[in-house]
mmCIF file of C-alpha atoms in Angstrom:
data_model
loop_
_atom_site.group_PDB
_atom_site.id
_atom_site.type_symbol
_atom_site.label_atom_id
_atom_site.label_comp_id
_atom_site.label_asym_id
_atom_site.label_seq_id
_atom_site.Cartn_x
_atom_site.Cartn_y
_atom_site.Cartn_z
ATOM 1 C CA MET A 208 69.700 78.888 14.576
ATOM 2 C CA ILE A 209 71.557 82.100 15.161
ATOM 3 C CA ALA A 210 70.211 85.197 13.522
ATOM 4 C CA ASP A 211 72.358 88.176 13.396
ATOM 5 C CA ALA A 212 73.505 90.553 10.827
ATOM 6 C CA ASP A 213 77.116 90.806 11.853
ATOM 7 C CA TYR A 214 79.267 87.852 10.464
ATOM 8 C CA ASN A 215 81.540 87.985 13.496
ATOM 9 C CA VAL A 216 78.771 87.610 16.155
ATOM 10 C CA ARG A 217 77.239 84.643 13.653
ATOM 11 C CA ALA A 218 80.591 82.992 13.792
ATOM 12 C CA LEU A 219 81.388 83.494 17.636
ATOM 13 C CA VAL A 220 77.984 82.016 18.782
ATOM 14 C CA GLY A 221 77.879 79.421 16.298
ATOM 15 C CA ARG A 222 81.440 78.449 17.617
ATOM 16 C CA PHE A 223 80.107 78.520 21.154
ATOM 17 C CA VAL A 224 76.910 76.152 20.435
ATOM 18 C CA THR A 225 78.674 73.696 18.005
ATOM 19 C CA GLU A 226 81.655 73.195 20.849
ATOM 20 C CA ALA A 227 78.533 72.389 23.206
ATOM 21 C CA GLY A 228 77.238 69.916 20.629
ATOM 22 C CA TYR A 229 74.718 71.803 19.112
ATOM 23 C CA ARG A 230 74.064 71.858 15.287
ATOM 24 C CA ALA A 231 74.240 75.761 14.266
ATOM 25 C CA THR A 232 72.473 77.254 11.109
ATOM 26 C CA PHE A 233 72.394 80.769 10.340
ATOM 27 C CA ALA A 234 70.370 83.919 9.275
ATOM 28 C CA THR A 235 71.577 87.210 8.584
ATOM 29 C CA THR A 236 68.009 88.986 8.353
ATOM 30 C CA GLY A 237 64.523 88.442 10.321
ATOM 31 C CA TYR A 238 62.719 87.236 7.062
ATOM 32 C CA GLU A 239 65.847 84.728 6.266
ATOM 33 C CA ALA A 240 65.115 83.480 10.031
ATOM 34 C CA LEU A 241 61.534 83.248 9.441
ATOM 35 C CA ASP A 242 61.463 81.314 6.248
ATOM 36 C CA SER A 243 64.060 79.017 7.669
ATOM 37 C CA ALA A 244 62.449 78.149 10.940
ATOM 38 C CA ARG A 245 58.987 77.506 8.747
ATOM 39 C CA LEU A 246 60.684 75.179 6.388
ATOM 40 C CA SER A 247 62.890 73.028 8.801
ATOM 41 C CA PRO A 248 61.942 74.491 12.406
ATOM 42 C CA PRO A 249 65.337 74.382 14.477
ATOM 43 C CA VAL A 250 65.008 73.719 18.258
ATOM 44 C CA ALA A 251 66.192 77.227 19.338
ATOM 45 C CA ILE A 252 66.422 80.699 17.302
ATOM 46 C CA LEU A 253 69.117 83.064 19.121
ATOM 47 C CA ALA A 254 68.302 86.339 17.504
ATOM 48 C CA ASP A 255 69.595 89.825 17.653
ATOM 49 C CA ILE A 256 67.164 92.621 18.287
ATOM 50 C CA LEU A 257 68.680 94.683 15.644
ATOM 51 C CA LEU A 258 68.015 92.664 12.483
ATOM 52 C CA PRO A 259 67.754 94.198 9.290
ATOM 53 C CA GLN A 260 64.199 93.915 7.510
ATOM 54 C CA LEU A 261 62.387 92.276 10.283
ATOM 55 C CA ASP A 262 63.751 93.173 13.904
ATOM 56 C CA GLY A 263 64.320 90.147 16.312
ATOM 57 C CA LEU A 264 60.952 91.096 18.391
ATOM 58 C CA ALA A 265 58.997 91.315 15.552
ATOM 59 C CA LEU A 266 60.479 87.738 14.332
ATOM 60 C CA CYS A 267 60.023 86.365 17.953
ATOM 61 C CA ARG A 268 56.000 87.434 17.891
ATOM 62 C CA LEU A 269 56.025 85.759 14.378
ATOM 63 C CA ILE A 270 57.304 82.567 15.697
ATOM 64 C CA LYS A 271 55.407 82.449 18.767
ATOM 65 C CA GLY A 272 52.349 83.219 16.750
ATOM 66 C CA ASP A 273 52.418 80.555 14.266
ATOM 67 C CA PRO A 274 51.125 76.900 15.606
ATOM 68 C CA GLY A 275 54.008 75.376 13.275
ATOM 69 C CA THR A 276 56.747 77.284 14.555
ATOM 70 C CA ALA A 277 55.452 78.148 18.320
ATOM 71 C CA SER A 278 57.332 75.567 20.023
ATOM 72 C CA ILE A 279 60.772 76.682 18.817
ATOM 73 C CA VAL A 280 62.787 78.004 21.865
ATOM 74 C CA THR A 281 63.433 81.795 21.056
ATOM 75 C CA VAL A 282 66.135 83.594 22.830
ATOM 76 C CA VAL A 283 66.779 87.383 21.929
ATOM 77 C CA PHE A 284 69.833 89.289 22.615
ATOM 78 C CA SER A 285 70.881 92.943 22.400
ATOM 79 C CA VAL A 286 73.099 96.045 23.350
ATOM 80 C CA LEU A 287 70.052 97.425 24.135
ATOM 81 C CA PRO A 288 67.672 96.973 27.648
ATOM 82 C CA SER A 289 65.173 95.255 26.145
ATOM 83 C CA GLU A 290 64.329 92.234 28.549
ATOM 84 C CA GLU A 291 60.785 93.347 28.945
ATOM 85 C CA ARG A 292 60.142 94.013 25.361
ATOM 86 C CA ALA A 293 61.663 90.630 24.754
ATOM 87 C CA LYS A 294 59.418 88.901 27.507
ATOM 88 C CA LYS A 295 56.222 90.688 25.740
ATOM 89 C CA ALA A 296 57.225 89.368 22.209
ATOM 90 C CA GLY A 297 57.157 85.934 23.517
ATOM 91 C CA ALA A 298 60.889 85.228 24.182
ATOM 92 C CA ASP A 299 61.961 82.605 26.006
ATOM 93 C CA ALA A 300 64.746 84.460 27.222
ATOM 94 C CA PHE A 301 66.853 87.610 26.904
ATOM 95 C CA ILE A 302 70.695 88.034 27.315
ATOM 96 C CA SER A 303 72.317 91.223 27.419
ATOM 97 C CA LYS A 304 75.256 91.735 25.216
ATOM 98 C CA PRO A 305 78.168 91.239 25.386
ATOM 99 C CA LEU A 306 77.842 87.810 24.622
ATOM 100 C CA GLU A 307 79.457 85.286 26.709
ATOM 101 C CA LYS A 308 79.560 81.545 26.058
ATOM 102 C CA LEU A 309 78.561 80.408 29.364
ATOM 103 C CA ARG A 310 75.632 82.682 29.688
ATOM 104 C CA ILE A 311 74.676 81.769 26.195
ATOM 105 C CA LEU A 312 74.889 77.836 27.113
ATOM 106 C CA LYS A 313 73.461 78.123 30.358
ATOM 107 C CA THR A 314 70.564 80.110 28.936
ATOM 108 C CA LEU A 315 70.042 77.343 25.895
ATOM 109 C CA GLU A 316 70.357 74.782 28.716
ATOM 110 C CA GLU A 317 67.605 76.159 31.093
ATOM 111 C CA VAL A 318 65.146 77.091 28.508
ATOM 112 C CA THR A 319 65.327 73.807 26.496
ATOM 113 C CA ALA A 320 65.378 71.803 29.748
ATOM 114 C CA LYS A 321 61.941 73.807 30.601
ATOM 115 C CA ARG A 322 60.311 72.695 27.329
ATOM 116 C CA GLY A 323 61.425 69.273 27.706
ATOM 117 C CA LEU A 324 63.889 69.599 24.667
ATOM 118 C CA GLY A 325 67.144 69.161 26.778
#
């Protein structure tokens, strides 16, 4: 799942992951991502920190704190220097913007492999 308020970011990252063979779903707010993850847990969530309504760090804490969703790989991204905050929230990885295809795919591959999902 790709969670970002910006349509262009969702479309770009969606294209990157679908071209690599992943199935992409999308959310525009933190609550939309949380509800969707609870109804149909994705393997991974790539979430912007600056999501409206529920920011990406709060989303990550809620995902990781719920036994029903705790196994979802979470990757947080931002223009803000927030790697430590992302780790404290339970993120499996952090990516700095601008988002680059190879970095996104390598990060997804690494974190899913660590979890035995890749």
